[in-house]
mmCIF file of C-alpha atoms in Angstrom:
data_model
loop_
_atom_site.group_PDB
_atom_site.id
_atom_site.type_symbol
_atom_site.label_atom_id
_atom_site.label_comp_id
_atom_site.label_asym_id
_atom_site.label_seq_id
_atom_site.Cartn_x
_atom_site.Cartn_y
_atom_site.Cartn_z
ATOM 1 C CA UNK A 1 0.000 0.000 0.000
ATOM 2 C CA UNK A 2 2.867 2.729 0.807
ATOM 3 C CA UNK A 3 5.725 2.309 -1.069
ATOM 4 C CA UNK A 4 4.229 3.169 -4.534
ATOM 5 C CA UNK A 5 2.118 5.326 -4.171
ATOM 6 C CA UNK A 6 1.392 8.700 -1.189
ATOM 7 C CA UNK A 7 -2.216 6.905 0.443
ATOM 8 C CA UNK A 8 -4.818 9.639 0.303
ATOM 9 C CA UNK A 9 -6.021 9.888 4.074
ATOM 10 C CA UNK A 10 -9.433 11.525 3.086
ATOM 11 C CA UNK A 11 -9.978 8.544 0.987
ATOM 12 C CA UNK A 12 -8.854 5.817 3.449
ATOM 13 C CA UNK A 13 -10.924 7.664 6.224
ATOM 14 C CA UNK A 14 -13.674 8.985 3.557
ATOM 15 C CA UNK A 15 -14.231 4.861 2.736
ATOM 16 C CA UNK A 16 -14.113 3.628 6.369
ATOM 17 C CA UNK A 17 -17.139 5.929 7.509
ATOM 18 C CA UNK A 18 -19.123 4.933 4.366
ATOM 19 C CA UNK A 19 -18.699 1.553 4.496
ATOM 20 C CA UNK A 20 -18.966 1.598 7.841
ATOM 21 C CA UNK A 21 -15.983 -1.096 8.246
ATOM 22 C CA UNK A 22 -12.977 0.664 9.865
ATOM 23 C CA UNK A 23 -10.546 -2.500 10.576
ATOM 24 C CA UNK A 24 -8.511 -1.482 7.539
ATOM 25 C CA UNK A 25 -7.920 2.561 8.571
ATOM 26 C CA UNK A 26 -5.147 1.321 11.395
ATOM 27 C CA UNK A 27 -2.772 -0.625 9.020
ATOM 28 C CA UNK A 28 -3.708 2.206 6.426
ATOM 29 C CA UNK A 29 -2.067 4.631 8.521
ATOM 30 C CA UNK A 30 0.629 2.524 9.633
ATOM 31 C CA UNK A 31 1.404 2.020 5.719
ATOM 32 C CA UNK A 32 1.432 5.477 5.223
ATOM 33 C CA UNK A 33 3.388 6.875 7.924
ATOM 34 C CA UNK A 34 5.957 4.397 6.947
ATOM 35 C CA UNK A 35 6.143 4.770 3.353
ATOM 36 C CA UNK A 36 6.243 8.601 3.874
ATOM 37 C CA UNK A 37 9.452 7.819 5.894
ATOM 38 C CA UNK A 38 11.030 6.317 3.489
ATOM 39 C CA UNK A 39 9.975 7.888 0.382
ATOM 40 C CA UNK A 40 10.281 11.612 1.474
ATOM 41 C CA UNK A 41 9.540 14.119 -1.177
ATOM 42 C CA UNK A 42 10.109 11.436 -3.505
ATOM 43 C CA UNK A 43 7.587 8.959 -5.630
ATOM 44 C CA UNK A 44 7.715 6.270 -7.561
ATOM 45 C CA UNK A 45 5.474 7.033 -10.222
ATOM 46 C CA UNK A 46 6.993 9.853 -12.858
ATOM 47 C CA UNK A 47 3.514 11.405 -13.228
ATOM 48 C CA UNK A 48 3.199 12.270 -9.390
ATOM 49 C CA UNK A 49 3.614 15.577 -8.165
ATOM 50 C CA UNK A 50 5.041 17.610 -5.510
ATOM 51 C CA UNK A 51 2.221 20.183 -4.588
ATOM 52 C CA UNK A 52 -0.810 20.703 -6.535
ATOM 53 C CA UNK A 53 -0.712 23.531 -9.376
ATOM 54 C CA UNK A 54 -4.055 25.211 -11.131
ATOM 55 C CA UNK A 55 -4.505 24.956 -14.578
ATOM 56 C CA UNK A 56 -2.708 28.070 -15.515
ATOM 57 C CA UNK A 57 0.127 27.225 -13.486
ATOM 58 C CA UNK A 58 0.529 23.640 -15.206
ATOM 59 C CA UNK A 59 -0.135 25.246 -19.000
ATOM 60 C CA UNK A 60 2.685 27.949 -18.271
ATOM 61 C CA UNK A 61 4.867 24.738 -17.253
ATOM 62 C CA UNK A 62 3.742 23.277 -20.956
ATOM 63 C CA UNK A 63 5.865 24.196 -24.266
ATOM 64 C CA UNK A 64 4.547 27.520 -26.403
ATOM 65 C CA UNK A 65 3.588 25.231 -28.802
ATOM 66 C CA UNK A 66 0.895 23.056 -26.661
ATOM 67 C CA UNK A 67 -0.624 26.373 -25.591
ATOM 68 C CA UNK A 68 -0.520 28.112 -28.885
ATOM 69 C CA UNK A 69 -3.422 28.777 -31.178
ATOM 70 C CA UNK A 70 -2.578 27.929 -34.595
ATOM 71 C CA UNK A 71 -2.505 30.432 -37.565
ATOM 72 C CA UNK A 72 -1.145 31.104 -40.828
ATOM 73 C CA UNK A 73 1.474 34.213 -40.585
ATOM 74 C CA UNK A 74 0.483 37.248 -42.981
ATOM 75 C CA UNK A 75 3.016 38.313 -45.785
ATOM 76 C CA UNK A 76 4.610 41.499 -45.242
ATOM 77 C CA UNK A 77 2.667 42.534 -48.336
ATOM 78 C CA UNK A 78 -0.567 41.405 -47.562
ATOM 79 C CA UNK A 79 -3.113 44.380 -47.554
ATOM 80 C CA UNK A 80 -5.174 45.209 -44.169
ATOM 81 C CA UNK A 81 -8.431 45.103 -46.189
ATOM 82 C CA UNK A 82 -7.392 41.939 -46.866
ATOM 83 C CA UNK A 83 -6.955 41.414 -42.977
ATOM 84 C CA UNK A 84 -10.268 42.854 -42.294
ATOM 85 C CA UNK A 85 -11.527 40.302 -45.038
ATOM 86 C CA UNK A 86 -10.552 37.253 -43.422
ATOM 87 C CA UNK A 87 -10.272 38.233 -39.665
ATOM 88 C CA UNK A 88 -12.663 40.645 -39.328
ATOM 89 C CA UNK A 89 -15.810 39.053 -38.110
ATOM 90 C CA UNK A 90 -14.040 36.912 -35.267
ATOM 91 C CA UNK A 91 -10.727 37.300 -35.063
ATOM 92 C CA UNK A 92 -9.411 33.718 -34.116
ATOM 93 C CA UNK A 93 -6.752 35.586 -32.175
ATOM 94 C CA UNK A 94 -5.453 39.480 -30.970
ATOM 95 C CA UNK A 95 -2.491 39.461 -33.340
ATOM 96 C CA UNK A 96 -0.820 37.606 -36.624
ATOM 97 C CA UNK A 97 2.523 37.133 -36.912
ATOM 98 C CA UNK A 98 3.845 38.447 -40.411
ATOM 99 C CA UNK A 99 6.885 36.286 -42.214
ATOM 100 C CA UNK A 100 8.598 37.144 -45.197
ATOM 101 C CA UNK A 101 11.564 34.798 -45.201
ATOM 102 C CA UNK A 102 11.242 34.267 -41.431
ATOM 103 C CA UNK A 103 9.063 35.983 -38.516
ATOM 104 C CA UNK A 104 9.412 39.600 -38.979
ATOM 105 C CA UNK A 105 6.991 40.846 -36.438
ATOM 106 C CA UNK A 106 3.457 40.779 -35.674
ATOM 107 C CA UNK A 107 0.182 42.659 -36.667
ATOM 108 C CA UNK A 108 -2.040 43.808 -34.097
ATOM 109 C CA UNK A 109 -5.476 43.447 -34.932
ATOM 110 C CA UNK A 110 -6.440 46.503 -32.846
ATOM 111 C CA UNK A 111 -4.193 48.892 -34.753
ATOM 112 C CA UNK A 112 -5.754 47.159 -38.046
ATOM 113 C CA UNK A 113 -7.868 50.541 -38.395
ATOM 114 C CA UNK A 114 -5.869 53.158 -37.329
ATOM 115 C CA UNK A 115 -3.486 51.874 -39.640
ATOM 116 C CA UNK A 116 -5.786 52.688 -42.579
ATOM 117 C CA UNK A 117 -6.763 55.683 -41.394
ATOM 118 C CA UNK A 118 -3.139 56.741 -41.082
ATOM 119 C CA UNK A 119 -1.976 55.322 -44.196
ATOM 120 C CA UNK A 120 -4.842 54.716 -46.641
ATOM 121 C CA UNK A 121 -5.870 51.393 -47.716
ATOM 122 C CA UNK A 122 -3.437 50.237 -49.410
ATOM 123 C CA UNK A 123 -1.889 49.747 -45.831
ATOM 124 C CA UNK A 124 -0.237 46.426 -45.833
ATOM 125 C CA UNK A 125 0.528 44.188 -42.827
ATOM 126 C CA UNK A 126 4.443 45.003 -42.927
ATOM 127 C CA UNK A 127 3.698 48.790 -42.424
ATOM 128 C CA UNK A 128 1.123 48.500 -39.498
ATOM 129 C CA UNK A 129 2.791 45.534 -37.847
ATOM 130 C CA UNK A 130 4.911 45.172 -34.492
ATOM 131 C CA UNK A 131 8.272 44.194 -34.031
ATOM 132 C CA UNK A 132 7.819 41.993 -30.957
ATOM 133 C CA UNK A 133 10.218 39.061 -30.404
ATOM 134 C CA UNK A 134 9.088 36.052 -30.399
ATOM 135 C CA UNK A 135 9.249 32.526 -28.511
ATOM 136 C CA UNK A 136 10.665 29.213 -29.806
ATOM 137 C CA UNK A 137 7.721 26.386 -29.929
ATOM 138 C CA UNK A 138 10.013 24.277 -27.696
ATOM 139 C CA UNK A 139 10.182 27.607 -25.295
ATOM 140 C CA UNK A 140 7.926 27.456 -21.915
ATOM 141 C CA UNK A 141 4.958 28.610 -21.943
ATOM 142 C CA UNK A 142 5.851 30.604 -19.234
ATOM 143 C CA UNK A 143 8.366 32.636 -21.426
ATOM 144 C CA UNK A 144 5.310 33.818 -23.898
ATOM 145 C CA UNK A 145 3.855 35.018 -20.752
ATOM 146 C CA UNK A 146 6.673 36.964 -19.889
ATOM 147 C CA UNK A 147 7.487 38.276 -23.051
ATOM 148 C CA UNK A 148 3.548 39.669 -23.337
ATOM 149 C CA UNK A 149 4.008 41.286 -20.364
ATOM 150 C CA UNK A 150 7.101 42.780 -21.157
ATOM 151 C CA UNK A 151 6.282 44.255 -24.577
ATOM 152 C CA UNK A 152 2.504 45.068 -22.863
ATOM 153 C CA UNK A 153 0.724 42.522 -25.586
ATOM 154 C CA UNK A 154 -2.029 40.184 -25.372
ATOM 155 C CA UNK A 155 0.037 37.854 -27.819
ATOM 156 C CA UNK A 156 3.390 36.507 -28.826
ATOM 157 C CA UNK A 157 3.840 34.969 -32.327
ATOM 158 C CA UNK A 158 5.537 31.214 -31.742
ATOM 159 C CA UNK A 159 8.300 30.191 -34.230
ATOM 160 C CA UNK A 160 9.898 26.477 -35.289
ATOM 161 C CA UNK A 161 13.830 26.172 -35.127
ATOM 162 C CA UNK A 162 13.941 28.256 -39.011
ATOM 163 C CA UNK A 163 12.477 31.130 -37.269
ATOM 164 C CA UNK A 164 9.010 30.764 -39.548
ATOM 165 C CA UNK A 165 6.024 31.174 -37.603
ATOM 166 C CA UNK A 166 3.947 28.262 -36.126
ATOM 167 C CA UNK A 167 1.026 30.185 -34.468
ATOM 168 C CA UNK A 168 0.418 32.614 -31.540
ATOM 169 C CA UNK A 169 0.049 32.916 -27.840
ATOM 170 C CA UNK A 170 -2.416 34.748 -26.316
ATOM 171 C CA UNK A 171 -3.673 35.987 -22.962
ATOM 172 C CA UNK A 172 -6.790 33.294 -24.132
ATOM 173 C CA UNK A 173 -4.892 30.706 -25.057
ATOM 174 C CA UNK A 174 -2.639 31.098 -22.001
ATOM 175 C CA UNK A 175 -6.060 29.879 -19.822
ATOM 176 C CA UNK A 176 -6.961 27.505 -22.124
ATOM 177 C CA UNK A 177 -10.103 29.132 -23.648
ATOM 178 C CA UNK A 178 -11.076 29.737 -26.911
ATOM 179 C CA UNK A 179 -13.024 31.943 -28.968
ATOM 180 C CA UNK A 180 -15.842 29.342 -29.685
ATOM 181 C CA UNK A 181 -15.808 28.579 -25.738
ATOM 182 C CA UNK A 182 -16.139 31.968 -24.389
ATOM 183 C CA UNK A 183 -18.888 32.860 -27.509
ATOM 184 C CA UNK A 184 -20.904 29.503 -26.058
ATOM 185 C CA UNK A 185 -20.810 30.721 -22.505
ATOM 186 C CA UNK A 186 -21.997 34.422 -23.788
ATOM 187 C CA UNK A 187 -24.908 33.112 -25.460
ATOM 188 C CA UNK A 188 -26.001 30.463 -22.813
ATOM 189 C CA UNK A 189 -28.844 32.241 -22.148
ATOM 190 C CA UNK A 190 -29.883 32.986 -25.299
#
């Protein structure tokens, strides 16, 4: 019972009262106080942990590219009424990385209009966009974070070992929600 695995004592003690049957909770303990002798902070198993983490604690722990949200990069050429074309309606996420031969930088969606204002609309992306670093795909999660609040962005664009871009973090995709998630939750009461 102890030396593979920590013994829950809510469980032992949560099965003993339900059951009714309690002849088991005295070796239990016994088993458990020994094993945690022994073992110390260590386990057996490779999947157990130390302390318990939230979700957002255990994503930032995860590589950029398991938190990422997937998306074509822009071409430093492409227009932003070609932007508004294909992003407009729901933007899948805050920003778009742009890549000529590799990541260049990345286009806010927020300065998408001011952009055209300012410079007419033949505005493409490589004249409105960013120039943000970004985070290898292999990178922590935790260093997108960093990087977002750094440069004061709700996104980082993620890039493979060539430097192209692979997709983007965001604040969203950081928690683990999506657009389609949070739009099903708004319209719950519909």
């Amino acid at each position: 019972l102890g030396a593979a695995y920590r013994t829950p004592l809510a469980a032992v003690m949560f099965v003993a009262e339900t059951t009714g049957r309690a002849e088991f909770v005295i070796p239990a303990l016994i088993a458990t106080a020994i094993s945690q002798a022994l073992m110390g902070d260590r386990s057996v198993s490779v999947g157990q942990r130390g302390e318990r983490q939230g979700q957002l604690e255990r994503r930032l722990d995860e590589p950029a590219s398991f938190v990422m949200i997937e998306l074509e990069p822009l071409k430093p050429e492409t227009t932003l009424l070609e932007v508004i074309d294909k992003y407009g309606d729901r933007p899948i996420s805050p920003a778009i990385a742009v890549c000529g031969d590799e990541y260049v930088g990345l286009l806010v969606l927020h300065d998408v209009a001011m952009n055209i204002l300012e410079h007419g609309p033949e505005a493409c992306a490589g004249d409105s966009m960013r120039e943000f670093p970004a985070v290898k795909e292999t990178s922590p999660a935790l260093e997108a974070a960093l990087l977002m609040n750094e440069h004061d962005t709700a996104a980082v664009a993620v890039v493979n070992e060539k430097n192209i871009p692979v997709g983007i973090v965001s604040a969203m995709s950081l928690a683990g929600l999506n657009s389609s998630a949070i739009e099903a939750a708004t319209h719950k009461g519909d």
